[in-house]
Amino acid sequence: MKPTLLVLAAGMGSRYGGLKQMDPMGPNGETVLDYSVFDAIRAGFGKVVFIIRRDFAENFKAAIGDRFSDKIEVEYAYQELNDLPAGHTLPEGRVKPWGTTHAILAARDIVDTPFAVINADDFYGADAYQQFSRHFNSSTEVNSDSDHYSMVGYPLKNTLSENGSVNRGICSDNDSLLDTVEEHLEIKIEEDGICRGENLAGKRVELSPDALVSMNFWGFPLSIMQDLECEFVKFLTERGTELKSECYIPTVVDTMIHQGKADCKILKTSGTWFGVTYPEDKQCCVNSIKQLIDEGAYPDQLWS
C-alpha cells in the first residue's frame, strides 16, 4: 500500500494577492507544488489529491495537475462552503472557508489509503517526505489504520517571514510524541526583538524562536476522517454562526491526543522549509530553489 498526498490548495491567497499555488518559482516555470509532488513521488507516494475550488479548477488542472498526471495518479476534491453536515446551514454573509479540517473532509470519498497532508504553497524539502515515508513503512500501526498520527516539525525561527506576520501551530512533545499543539496567529519578531503571536484566546504572548511548529505536514490513518467529522460538527454547533471562524487541523489533533484517542509522532526534519505569504517572499523562494538546484538536490528540468 502506498500513501496518498493530500494537498490543501483551495486557499485564496488573500494576503499574497493572487493564486500563489500557480506562481512560477523554478527556472523553467515550476511552482512550489511541482517540487512537492516531485519529492512525494521520490518518497514513494502513490497518489496525489488536490483540494481546490471549482471557480479556478480548470485553470489549476491545466497549469498544475496536467504536468505530472502521467507520473502519479491525480485526483481532485472541491472545498465548498455549503458542504456541511446534516442539520447545519451556511450562515448568511459567510464567504470565508471553514478551515483546514473542512478541507480534508472534502476528500473523504476519494482518499482510500493512509495519507499525508500539506499546504499547497509551502516548500517542505525532500527530507520531510522521506521522513514520512520511512515512518509509514516502518509502522504497522499506521498501516493498519489505528489512531497513530505523525507530524513533520520545524523550529519556529526557520519558518518566519521577514515581510509580515504568519500563523503557526506551536507544539510541545514528550519523548518525540506530540503533547500539545495550539494555533497562534500573527506571529512576528516585534520591535523589541521578541517573537510574539496571538493565541486562540486572542491574547498576544511571547514565543520561543526554537519552539517546534507544525507547518501542516501531517500523516494520518483513514480512521481520522470519522474524528474530523465529529469535531467539525462540534465546531459548527459552537461557532457555526460566526462569519470568520475556522476549524483547524492542529486543534482537532490536540483534542484527539488529550482525549486519549490518538498519539502523534513528531518527525524532525533537517530539510529546508520556505513559503510565500507575501509578494516580497517570492524572490527569497526563487533564490532558495535555485540554490538547491545548484547543490544537486533537484534537476534543472524537473519533469524532463
Short mmCIF file of N, CA and C in Angstrom, two decimals, residues 118-267:
data_model
loop_
_atom_site.label_atom_id
_atom_site.label_comp_id
_atom_site.label_asym_id
_atom_site.label_seq_id
_atom_site.Cartn_x
_atom_site.Cartn_y
_atom_site.Cartn_z
N ILE A 118 -0.46 18.37 3.22
CA ILE A 118 0.45 19.51 3.13
C ILE A 118 -0.30 20.74 2.63
N ASN A 119 0.28 21.90 2.87
CA ASN A 119 -0.20 23.13 2.25
C ASN A 119 0.35 23.24 0.83
N ALA A 120 -0.44 23.75 -0.07
CA ALA A 120 -0.02 23.84 -1.47
C ALA A 120 1.11 24.84 -1.67
N ASP A 121 1.19 25.86 -0.84
CA ASP A 121 2.13 26.95 -1.09
C ASP A 121 3.36 26.90 -0.19
N ASP A 122 3.60 25.77 0.47
CA ASP A 122 4.78 25.62 1.32
C ASP A 122 5.77 24.66 0.69
N PHE A 123 7.04 25.02 0.72
CA PHE A 123 8.12 24.16 0.28
C PHE A 123 8.68 23.47 1.52
N TYR A 124 8.51 22.16 1.60
CA TYR A 124 8.86 21.43 2.82
C TYR A 124 10.25 20.81 2.78
N GLY A 125 10.82 20.62 1.59
CA GLY A 125 12.11 19.97 1.47
C GLY A 125 11.99 18.47 1.33
N ALA A 126 12.88 17.88 0.55
CA ALA A 126 12.80 16.45 0.26
C ALA A 126 12.86 15.59 1.51
N ASP A 127 13.63 16.02 2.51
CA ASP A 127 13.80 15.21 3.72
C ASP A 127 12.48 15.01 4.44
N ALA A 128 11.58 15.97 4.39
CA ALA A 128 10.29 15.84 5.08
C ALA A 128 9.50 14.67 4.52
N TYR A 129 9.48 14.53 3.21
CA TYR A 129 8.76 13.43 2.57
C TYR A 129 9.44 12.09 2.84
N GLN A 130 10.76 12.10 2.87
CA GLN A 130 11.50 10.87 3.18
C GLN A 130 11.26 10.44 4.64
N GLN A 131 11.21 11.42 5.54
CA GLN A 131 10.93 11.11 6.94
C GLN A 131 9.55 10.48 7.08
N PHE A 132 8.57 11.06 6.40
CA PHE A 132 7.23 10.49 6.47
C PHE A 132 7.21 9.08 5.88
N SER A 133 7.87 8.90 4.75
CA SER A 133 7.86 7.60 4.07
C SER A 133 8.50 6.53 4.94
N ARG A 134 9.63 6.85 5.57
CA ARG A 134 10.31 5.88 6.45
C ARG A 134 9.41 5.53 7.64
N HIS A 135 8.77 6.53 8.20
CA HIS A 135 7.88 6.27 9.34
C HIS A 135 6.69 5.42 8.90
N PHE A 136 6.12 5.74 7.76
CA PHE A 136 4.98 5.00 7.24
C PHE A 136 5.34 3.54 6.99
N ASN A 137 6.47 3.31 6.36
CA ASN A 137 6.87 1.94 6.01
C ASN A 137 7.30 1.12 7.20
N SER A 138 7.71 1.77 8.28
CA SER A 138 8.20 1.03 9.45
C SER A 138 7.13 0.83 10.51
N SER A 139 5.98 1.44 10.33
CA SER A 139 4.95 1.40 11.36
C SER A 139 3.75 0.59 10.91
N THR A 140 3.60 -0.60 11.45
CA THR A 140 2.43 -1.41 11.14
C THR A 140 1.17 -0.79 11.73
N GLU A 141 1.34 0.00 12.78
CA GLU A 141 0.18 0.64 13.40
C GLU A 141 -0.44 1.67 12.47
N VAL A 142 0.43 2.45 11.77
CA VAL A 142 -0.09 3.42 10.82
C VAL A 142 -0.75 2.70 9.65
N ASN A 143 -0.09 1.65 9.16
CA ASN A 143 -0.63 0.94 8.01
C ASN A 143 -1.96 0.25 8.31
N SER A 144 -2.24 -0.06 9.55
CA SER A 144 -3.46 -0.76 9.91
C SER A 144 -4.59 0.20 10.28
N ASP A 145 -4.40 1.48 10.01
CA ASP A 145 -5.43 2.50 10.22
C ASP A 145 -5.80 2.69 11.69
N SER A 146 -4.92 2.38 12.61
CA SER A 146 -5.17 2.70 14.00
C SER A 146 -4.89 4.18 14.24
N ASP A 147 -5.22 4.65 15.44
CA ASP A 147 -5.15 6.08 15.68
C ASP A 147 -3.74 6.53 16.08
N HIS A 148 -2.84 6.44 15.16
CA HIS A 148 -1.47 6.90 15.36
C HIS A 148 -1.15 7.87 14.23
N TYR A 149 -0.90 9.12 14.61
CA TYR A 149 -0.63 10.17 13.63
C TYR A 149 0.87 10.46 13.57
N SER A 150 1.26 11.29 12.62
CA SER A 150 2.63 11.80 12.57
C SER A 150 2.61 13.24 12.09
N MET A 151 3.66 13.96 12.41
CA MET A 151 3.76 15.37 12.05
C MET A 151 5.22 15.73 11.81
N VAL A 152 5.51 16.39 10.74
CA VAL A 152 6.86 16.89 10.48
C VAL A 152 7.01 18.23 11.19
N GLY A 153 8.05 18.35 12.03
CA GLY A 153 8.23 19.56 12.83
C GLY A 153 9.43 20.38 12.42
N TYR A 154 9.29 21.70 12.51
CA TYR A 154 10.35 22.66 12.19
C TYR A 154 10.49 23.66 13.35
N PRO A 155 11.70 24.18 13.59
CA PRO A 155 11.85 25.26 14.57
C PRO A 155 11.13 26.51 14.07
N LEU A 156 10.42 27.19 14.98
CA LEU A 156 9.67 28.39 14.61
C LEU A 156 10.54 29.41 13.88
N LYS A 157 11.77 29.61 14.33
CA LYS A 157 12.64 30.63 13.75
C LYS A 157 12.94 30.35 12.28
N ASN A 158 12.81 29.09 11.85
CA ASN A 158 13.08 28.74 10.46
C ASN A 158 11.86 28.89 9.57
N THR A 159 10.77 29.38 10.14
CA THR A 159 9.52 29.44 9.37
C THR A 159 8.92 30.84 9.33
N LEU A 160 9.62 31.83 9.85
CA LEU A 160 9.09 33.19 9.89
C LEU A 160 9.35 33.91 8.57
N SER A 161 8.55 34.93 8.32
CA SER A 161 8.74 35.77 7.14
C SER A 161 9.29 37.13 7.58
N GLU A 162 10.22 37.66 6.80
CA GLU A 162 10.74 38.99 7.07
C GLU A 162 9.77 40.07 6.62
N ASN A 163 8.70 39.69 5.95
CA ASN A 163 7.82 40.66 5.31
C ASN A 163 6.45 40.79 5.97
N GLY A 164 6.25 40.13 7.10
CA GLY A 164 4.97 40.24 7.78
C GLY A 164 4.75 39.08 8.73
N SER A 165 3.60 39.06 9.36
CA SER A 165 3.28 38.03 10.35
C SER A 165 2.82 36.74 9.69
N VAL A 166 2.87 35.64 10.45
CA VAL A 166 2.47 34.32 9.97
C VAL A 166 1.65 33.62 11.04
N ASN A 167 0.92 32.58 10.65
CA ASN A 167 0.17 31.73 11.57
C ASN A 167 0.88 30.38 11.70
N ARG A 168 1.01 29.87 12.92
CA ARG A 168 1.71 28.61 13.14
C ARG A 168 1.04 27.82 14.27
N GLY A 169 1.16 26.51 14.19
CA GLY A 169 0.74 25.64 15.28
C GLY A 169 1.94 25.36 16.18
N ILE A 170 1.93 25.90 17.41
CA ILE A 170 3.05 25.76 18.34
C ILE A 170 2.90 24.44 19.10
N CYS A 171 3.98 23.64 19.10
CA CYS A 171 3.91 22.28 19.64
C CYS A 171 4.80 22.10 20.85
N SER A 172 4.42 21.14 21.70
CA SER A 172 5.31 20.62 22.74
C SER A 172 5.25 19.11 22.67
N ASP A 173 6.35 18.44 23.07
CA ASP A 173 6.40 16.99 22.91
C ASP A 173 6.87 16.31 24.18
N ASN A 174 6.61 15.02 24.24
CA ASN A 174 7.04 14.16 25.33
C ASN A 174 7.64 12.91 24.71
N ASP A 175 8.97 12.83 24.71
CA ASP A 175 9.68 11.68 24.13
C ASP A 175 9.30 11.48 22.66
N SER A 176 9.34 12.59 21.90
CA SER A 176 9.07 12.61 20.45
C SER A 176 7.60 12.37 20.09
N LEU A 177 6.73 12.29 21.10
CA LEU A 177 5.29 12.25 20.82
C LEU A 177 4.70 13.62 21.11
N LEU A 178 3.88 14.10 20.21
CA LEU A 178 3.27 15.41 20.36
C LEU A 178 2.41 15.43 21.62
N ASP A 179 2.64 16.44 22.45
CA ASP A 179 1.86 16.59 23.68
C ASP A 179 0.73 17.59 23.48
N THR A 180 1.07 18.77 23.04
CA THR A 180 0.05 19.78 22.75
C THR A 180 0.42 20.52 21.46
N VAL A 181 -0.59 21.04 20.81
CA VAL A 181 -0.40 21.91 19.65
C VAL A 181 -1.49 22.96 19.68
N GLU A 182 -1.08 24.21 19.60
CA GLU A 182 -2.04 25.31 19.65
C GLU A 182 -1.74 26.29 18.53
N GLU A 183 -2.75 26.60 17.76
CA GLU A 183 -2.59 27.56 16.67
C GLU A 183 -2.38 28.96 17.24
N HIS A 184 -1.36 29.64 16.71
CA HIS A 184 -1.10 31.03 17.05
C HIS A 184 -1.12 31.86 15.76
N LEU A 185 -1.70 33.02 15.85
CA LEU A 185 -1.89 33.89 14.69
C LEU A 185 -0.98 35.12 14.79
N GLU A 186 -0.71 35.71 13.62
CA GLU A 186 0.01 36.98 13.55
C GLU A 186 1.34 36.93 14.29
N ILE A 187 2.12 35.86 14.05
CA ILE A 187 3.42 35.71 14.70
C ILE A 187 4.47 36.53 13.94
N LYS A 188 5.28 37.26 14.68
CA LYS A 188 6.37 38.02 14.07
C LYS A 188 7.35 38.46 15.16
N ILE A 189 8.55 38.85 14.71
CA ILE A 189 9.53 39.46 15.60
C ILE A 189 9.16 40.93 15.73
N GLU A 190 8.88 41.37 16.94
CA GLU A 190 8.43 42.74 17.13
C GLU A 190 9.61 43.69 17.34
N GLU A 191 9.32 44.96 17.47
CA GLU A 191 10.36 45.98 17.50
C GLU A 191 11.36 45.78 18.64
N ASP A 192 10.93 45.14 19.73
CA ASP A 192 11.84 44.91 20.86
C ASP A 192 12.65 43.64 20.69
N GLY A 193 12.54 42.98 19.51
CA GLY A 193 13.31 41.77 19.23
C GLY A 193 12.68 40.49 19.76
N ILE A 194 11.52 40.58 20.38
CA ILE A 194 10.83 39.43 20.94
C ILE A 194 9.83 38.87 19.92
N CYS A 195 9.80 37.55 19.84
CA CYS A 195 8.84 36.90 18.95
C CYS A 195 7.53 36.71 19.71
N ARG A 196 6.43 37.20 19.13
CA ARG A 196 5.12 37.09 19.76
C ARG A 196 4.07 36.67 18.75
N GLY A 197 2.99 36.08 19.28
CA GLY A 197 1.87 35.70 18.45
C GLY A 197 0.59 35.73 19.27
N GLU A 198 -0.54 35.65 18.57
CA GLU A 198 -1.85 35.70 19.23
C GLU A 198 -2.40 34.29 19.36
N ASN A 199 -2.68 33.87 20.61
CA ASN A 199 -3.24 32.53 20.80
C ASN A 199 -4.73 32.53 20.50
N LEU A 200 -5.36 31.36 20.60
CA LEU A 200 -6.76 31.24 20.21
C LEU A 200 -7.70 31.99 21.15
N ALA A 201 -7.19 32.39 22.33
CA ALA A 201 -7.98 33.20 23.25
C ALA A 201 -7.89 34.68 22.91
N GLY A 202 -7.09 35.00 21.88
CA GLY A 202 -6.96 36.39 21.45
C GLY A 202 -5.91 37.16 22.20
N LYS A 203 -5.10 36.48 23.03
CA LYS A 203 -4.06 37.14 23.82
C LYS A 203 -2.72 37.05 23.11
N ARG A 204 -2.01 38.17 23.07
CA ARG A 204 -0.69 38.19 22.44
C ARG A 204 0.35 37.72 23.45
N VAL A 205 1.12 36.67 23.08
CA VAL A 205 2.04 36.03 24.02
C VAL A 205 3.42 35.90 23.39
N GLU A 206 4.44 35.82 24.27
CA GLU A 206 5.81 35.62 23.80
C GLU A 206 6.02 34.16 23.40
N LEU A 207 6.76 33.94 22.32
CA LEU A 207 7.02 32.60 21.80
C LEU A 207 8.52 32.40 21.64
N SER A 208 9.00 31.20 21.97
CA SER A 208 10.42 30.90 21.81
C SER A 208 10.73 30.68 20.33
N PRO A 209 11.80 31.28 19.82
CA PRO A 209 12.19 31.04 18.42
C PRO A 209 12.52 29.58 18.13
N ASP A 210 12.87 28.83 19.17
CA ASP A 210 13.22 27.42 19.00
C ASP A 210 12.02 26.49 19.19
N ALA A 211 10.85 27.05 19.44
CA ALA A 211 9.66 26.23 19.63
C ALA A 211 9.40 25.42 18.36
N LEU A 212 9.00 24.19 18.55
CA LEU A 212 8.68 23.32 17.42
C LEU A 212 7.30 23.69 16.88
N VAL A 213 7.20 23.82 15.57
CA VAL A 213 5.93 24.22 14.99
C VAL A 213 5.49 23.23 13.93
N SER A 214 4.19 23.15 13.79
CA SER A 214 3.59 22.38 12.70
C SER A 214 3.42 23.30 11.50
N MET A 215 3.89 22.84 10.35
CA MET A 215 3.68 23.56 9.10
C MET A 215 2.62 22.86 8.26
N ASN A 216 1.74 22.13 8.96
CA ASN A 216 0.64 21.41 8.31
C ASN A 216 1.12 20.30 7.40
N PHE A 217 2.23 19.67 7.77
CA PHE A 217 2.63 18.41 7.12
C PHE A 217 2.31 17.30 8.13
N TRP A 218 1.14 16.68 7.92
CA TRP A 218 0.63 15.67 8.84
C TRP A 218 0.54 14.31 8.16
N GLY A 219 0.62 13.26 8.96
CA GLY A 219 0.37 11.91 8.47
C GLY A 219 -0.78 11.31 9.26
N PHE A 220 -1.79 10.78 8.55
CA PHE A 220 -2.99 10.28 9.20
C PHE A 220 -3.43 8.93 8.65
N PRO A 221 -4.03 8.09 9.51
CA PRO A 221 -4.73 6.90 9.04
C PRO A 221 -6.12 7.31 8.55
N LEU A 222 -6.76 6.44 7.79
CA LEU A 222 -8.10 6.74 7.30
C LEU A 222 -9.10 6.97 8.42
N SER A 223 -8.85 6.36 9.56
CA SER A 223 -9.80 6.46 10.67
C SER A 223 -9.99 7.89 11.16
N ILE A 224 -9.07 8.79 10.83
CA ILE A 224 -9.22 10.17 11.31
C ILE A 224 -10.41 10.86 10.66
N MET A 225 -10.86 10.40 9.51
CA MET A 225 -11.97 11.06 8.84
C MET A 225 -13.21 11.10 9.74
N GLN A 226 -13.48 10.01 10.46
CA GLN A 226 -14.63 9.99 11.36
C GLN A 226 -14.46 10.99 12.50
N ASP A 227 -13.23 11.07 13.03
CA ASP A 227 -12.97 12.03 14.10
C ASP A 227 -13.09 13.47 13.61
N LEU A 228 -12.60 13.73 12.40
CA LEU A 228 -12.72 15.07 11.83
C LEU A 228 -14.18 15.47 11.67
N GLU A 229 -15.00 14.54 11.21
CA GLU A 229 -16.42 14.84 11.05
C GLU A 229 -17.06 15.17 12.39
N CYS A 230 -16.76 14.38 13.41
CA CYS A 230 -17.33 14.62 14.74
C CYS A 230 -16.90 15.98 15.30
N GLU A 231 -15.61 16.29 15.17
CA GLU A 231 -15.10 17.55 15.70
C GLU A 231 -15.62 18.74 14.91
N PHE A 232 -15.83 18.56 13.61
CA PHE A 232 -16.36 19.66 12.80
C PHE A 232 -17.82 19.93 13.18
N VAL A 233 -18.58 18.89 13.46
CA VAL A 233 -19.96 19.08 13.91
C VAL A 233 -19.97 19.85 15.23
N LYS A 234 -19.08 19.49 16.17
CA LYS A 234 -19.00 20.21 17.44
C LYS A 234 -18.64 21.68 17.21
N PHE A 235 -17.69 21.90 16.28
CA PHE A 235 -17.29 23.26 15.96
C PHE A 235 -18.47 24.06 15.41
N LEU A 236 -19.23 23.48 14.50
CA LEU A 236 -20.37 24.18 13.92
C LEU A 236 -21.44 24.48 14.96
N THR A 237 -21.63 23.54 15.88
CA THR A 237 -22.62 23.74 16.94
C THR A 237 -22.25 24.92 17.82
N GLU A 238 -20.95 25.06 18.10
CA GLU A 238 -20.49 26.11 19.00
C GLU A 238 -20.25 27.44 18.28
N ARG A 239 -19.73 27.38 17.04
CA ARG A 239 -19.29 28.62 16.39
C ARG A 239 -19.76 28.75 14.94
N GLY A 240 -20.71 27.92 14.55
CA GLY A 240 -21.14 27.89 13.17
C GLY A 240 -21.84 29.13 12.67
N THR A 241 -22.33 29.98 13.57
CA THR A 241 -22.99 31.21 13.14
C THR A 241 -22.01 32.36 12.92
N GLU A 242 -20.75 32.17 13.33
CA GLU A 242 -19.74 33.20 13.12
C GLU A 242 -19.34 33.25 11.65
N LEU A 243 -18.97 34.41 11.17
CA LEU A 243 -18.68 34.57 9.74
C LEU A 243 -17.23 34.32 9.39
N LYS A 244 -16.33 34.30 10.39
CA LYS A 244 -14.91 34.15 10.08
C LYS A 244 -14.22 33.06 10.89
N SER A 245 -14.94 32.30 11.69
CA SER A 245 -14.34 31.24 12.49
C SER A 245 -13.87 30.11 11.58
N GLU A 246 -12.80 29.41 12.01
CA GLU A 246 -12.26 28.29 11.24
C GLU A 246 -11.95 27.13 12.17
N CYS A 247 -12.09 25.93 11.65
CA CYS A 247 -11.77 24.71 12.39
C CYS A 247 -10.41 24.20 11.89
N TYR A 248 -9.39 24.27 12.75
CA TYR A 248 -8.02 23.98 12.35
C TYR A 248 -7.64 22.52 12.63
N ILE A 249 -6.82 21.95 11.76
CA ILE A 249 -6.30 20.60 11.98
C ILE A 249 -5.56 20.48 13.31
N PRO A 250 -4.63 21.41 13.65
CA PRO A 250 -3.91 21.25 14.92
C PRO A 250 -4.84 21.20 16.13
N THR A 251 -5.93 21.94 16.08
CA THR A 251 -6.86 21.93 17.20
C THR A 251 -7.51 20.57 17.35
N VAL A 252 -7.89 19.95 16.23
CA VAL A 252 -8.50 18.62 16.28
C VAL A 252 -7.50 17.59 16.77
N VAL A 253 -6.26 17.64 16.28
CA VAL A 253 -5.23 16.71 16.71
C VAL A 253 -5.01 16.84 18.22
N ASP A 254 -4.94 18.07 18.70
CA ASP A 254 -4.76 18.31 20.13
C ASP A 254 -5.91 17.69 20.93
N THR A 255 -7.11 17.83 20.44
CA THR A 255 -8.28 17.25 21.11
C THR A 255 -8.19 15.73 21.16
N MET A 256 -7.83 15.12 20.03
CA MET A 256 -7.74 13.65 19.97
C MET A 256 -6.68 13.12 20.94
N ILE A 257 -5.55 13.82 21.04
CA ILE A 257 -4.47 13.40 21.93
C ILE A 257 -4.93 13.45 23.38
N HIS A 258 -5.58 14.54 23.76
CA HIS A 258 -5.94 14.71 25.16
C HIS A 258 -7.19 13.94 25.55
N GLN A 259 -7.90 13.43 24.60
CA GLN A 259 -8.99 12.51 24.89
C GLN A 259 -8.50 11.06 24.89
N GLY A 260 -7.21 10.86 24.62
CA GLY A 260 -6.64 9.53 24.62
C GLY A 260 -7.01 8.71 23.40
N LYS A 261 -7.47 9.35 22.35
CA LYS A 261 -7.90 8.64 21.16
C LYS A 261 -6.78 8.48 20.13
N ALA A 262 -5.66 9.19 20.32
CA ALA A 262 -4.58 9.13 19.34
C ALA A 262 -3.28 9.60 19.97
N ASP A 263 -2.17 9.22 19.35
CA ASP A 263 -0.89 9.85 19.63
C ASP A 263 -0.31 10.31 18.30
N CYS A 264 0.72 11.12 18.39
CA CYS A 264 1.27 11.71 17.16
C CYS A 264 2.79 11.77 17.26
N LYS A 265 3.47 11.05 16.42
CA LYS A 265 4.93 11.03 16.36
C LYS A 265 5.44 12.28 15.65
N ILE A 266 6.36 12.98 16.29
CA ILE A 266 6.97 14.15 15.66
C ILE A 266 8.18 13.71 14.85
N LEU A 267 8.17 14.01 13.59
CA LEU A 267 9.26 13.67 12.67
C LEU A 267 10.09 14.93 12.44
#
